[in-house]
Amino acid sequence: MSDLQFDTPDNEFGRPPEAKPGFDITGKLVEWGLVSSRQEAQYVLIGVGVLALIAAFFFMRSGGSSAPVLLS
């Protein structure tokens, strides 16, 4: 019974692998010199998002024909 051995790797419960960092657009805005801090970059991105929503709403309301849209 003392001859029983388990085949487990040495680092089975070791440190988990680190995640690969994703694309950081706020860091790029700071790096390019468009803004001076990450917080300002976040404000700029929020503003761009709000403008995109306003433009989408404007184009939805003003474009197309006068016939009603039928949703099925």
PDB file of C-alpha atoms in Angstrom:
ATOM      1  CA  MET A   1       0.000   0.000   0.000  1.00  0.00           C
ATOM      2  CA  SER A   2       2.934   2.378   0.510  1.00  0.00           C
ATOM      3  CA  ASP A   3       3.802   2.121  -3.212  1.00  0.00           C
ATOM      4  CA  LEU A   4       0.829   4.285  -4.191  1.00  0.00           C
ATOM      5  CA  GLN A   5       1.922   7.466  -6.054  1.00  0.00           C
ATOM      6  CA  PHE A   6      -0.077  10.254  -7.613  1.00  0.00           C
ATOM      7  CA  ASP A   7       0.885  11.781 -10.937  1.00  0.00           C
ATOM      8  CA  THR A   8       0.269  15.494 -10.304  1.00  0.00           C
ATOM      9  CA  PRO A   9       2.325  18.420 -11.569  1.00  0.00           C
ATOM     10  CA  ASP A  10       4.441  20.323  -9.066  1.00  0.00           C
ATOM     11  CA  ASN A  11       2.694  23.642  -9.634  1.00  0.00           C
ATOM     12  CA  GLU A  12      -0.875  22.329  -9.720  1.00  0.00           C
ATOM     13  CA  PHE A  13      -2.046  24.902  -7.206  1.00  0.00           C
ATOM     14  CA  GLY A  14       0.381  27.626  -8.217  1.00  0.00           C
ATOM     15  CA  ARG A  15      -0.264  31.178  -9.229  1.00  0.00           C
ATOM     16  CA  PRO A  16      -2.926  31.535 -11.932  1.00  0.00           C
ATOM     17  CA  PRO A  17      -1.766  32.822 -15.305  1.00  0.00           C
ATOM     18  CA  GLU A  18      -2.046  36.561 -15.795  1.00  0.00           C
ATOM     19  CA  ALA A  19      -4.646  37.814 -18.230  1.00  0.00           C
ATOM     20  CA  LYS A  20      -3.433  39.448 -21.407  1.00  0.00           C
ATOM     21  CA  PRO A  21      -4.141  43.185 -21.207  1.00  0.00           C
ATOM     22  CA  GLY A  22      -6.795  44.390 -23.617  1.00  0.00           C
ATOM     23  CA  PHE A  23      -6.879  47.493 -25.791  1.00  0.00           C
ATOM     24  CA  ASP A  24      -6.811  50.613 -23.618  1.00  0.00           C
ATOM     25  CA  ILE A  25      -8.196  53.536 -25.596  1.00  0.00           C
ATOM     26  CA  THR A  26      -7.926  55.976 -22.676  1.00  0.00           C
ATOM     27  CA  GLY A  27      -4.222  55.219 -22.447  1.00  0.00           C
ATOM     28  CA  LYS A  28      -3.856  55.792 -26.186  1.00  0.00           C
ATOM     29  CA  LEU A  29      -5.571  59.204 -25.962  1.00  0.00           C
ATOM     30  CA  VAL A  30      -3.106  60.226 -23.234  1.00  0.00           C
ATOM     31  CA  GLU A  31      -0.174  58.793 -25.200  1.00  0.00           C
ATOM     32  CA  TRP A  32      -1.171  60.698 -28.355  1.00  0.00           C
ATOM     33  CA  GLY A  33      -1.379  63.929 -26.362  1.00  0.00           C
ATOM     34  CA  LEU A  34      -5.071  64.568 -27.013  1.00  0.00           C
ATOM     35  CA  VAL A  35      -5.767  64.710 -23.258  1.00  0.00           C
ATOM     36  CA  SER A  36      -3.569  65.058 -20.201  1.00  0.00           C
ATOM     37  CA  SER A  37      -5.037  62.364 -17.934  1.00  0.00           C
ATOM     38  CA  ARG A  38      -7.048  59.160 -18.044  1.00  0.00           C
ATOM     39  CA  GLN A  39      -9.981  60.855 -16.341  1.00  0.00           C
ATOM     40  CA  GLU A  40     -10.135  63.488 -19.089  1.00  0.00           C
ATOM     41  CA  ALA A  41      -9.942  60.704 -21.673  1.00  0.00           C
ATOM     42  CA  GLN A  42     -12.918  59.001 -20.057  1.00  0.00           C
ATOM     43  CA  TYR A  43     -14.886  62.253 -20.181  1.00  0.00           C
ATOM     44  CA  VAL A  44     -14.002  62.653 -23.863  1.00  0.00           C
ATOM     45  CA  LEU A  45     -15.148  59.094 -24.623  1.00  0.00           C
ATOM     46  CA  ILE A  46     -18.419  59.643 -22.741  1.00  0.00           C
ATOM     47  CA  GLY A  47     -18.959  62.814 -24.790  1.00  0.00           C
ATOM     48  CA  VAL A  48     -18.283  60.943 -28.038  1.00  0.00           C
ATOM     49  CA  GLY A  49     -20.796  58.282 -27.010  1.00  0.00           C
ATOM     50  CA  VAL A  50     -23.458  60.873 -26.183  1.00  0.00           C
ATOM     51  CA  LEU A  51     -22.882  62.618 -29.525  1.00  0.00           C
ATOM     52  CA  ALA A  52     -23.177  59.287 -31.337  1.00  0.00           C
ATOM     53  CA  LEU A  53     -26.505  58.595 -29.613  1.00  0.00           C
ATOM     54  CA  ILE A  54     -27.820  62.065 -30.475  1.00  0.00           C
ATOM     55  CA  ALA A  55     -26.741  61.663 -34.105  1.00  0.00           C
ATOM     56  CA  ALA A  56     -28.355  58.217 -34.311  1.00  0.00           C
ATOM     57  CA  PHE A  57     -31.604  59.578 -32.879  1.00  0.00           C
ATOM     58  CA  PHE A  58     -31.516  62.513 -35.312  1.00  0.00           C
ATOM     59  CA  PHE A  59     -30.965  60.257 -38.329  1.00  0.00           C
ATOM     60  CA  MET A  60     -33.695  57.862 -37.207  1.00  0.00           C
ATOM     61  CA  ARG A  61     -36.223  60.676 -36.827  1.00  0.00           C
ATOM     62  CA  SER A  62     -35.377  62.641 -39.971  1.00  0.00           C
ATOM     63  CA  GLY A  63     -34.496  59.936 -42.485  1.00  0.00           C
ATOM     64  CA  GLY A  64     -36.723  57.688 -44.529  1.00  0.00           C
ATOM     65  CA  SER A  65     -40.213  58.019 -45.890  1.00  0.00           C
ATOM     66  CA  SER A  66     -43.350  59.239 -44.176  1.00  0.00           C
ATOM     67  CA  ALA A  67     -44.800  55.710 -44.138  1.00  0.00           C
ATOM     68  CA  PRO A  68     -44.946  54.180 -40.651  1.00  0.00           C
ATOM     69  CA  VAL A  69     -42.465  51.456 -39.810  1.00  0.00           C
ATOM     70  CA  LEU A  70     -44.138  48.098 -39.237  1.00  0.00           C
ATOM     71  CA  LEU A  71     -42.444  45.937 -36.660  1.00  0.00           C
ATOM     72  CA  SER A  72     -43.281  42.274 -36.977  1.00  0.00           C
TER      73      SER A  72
END
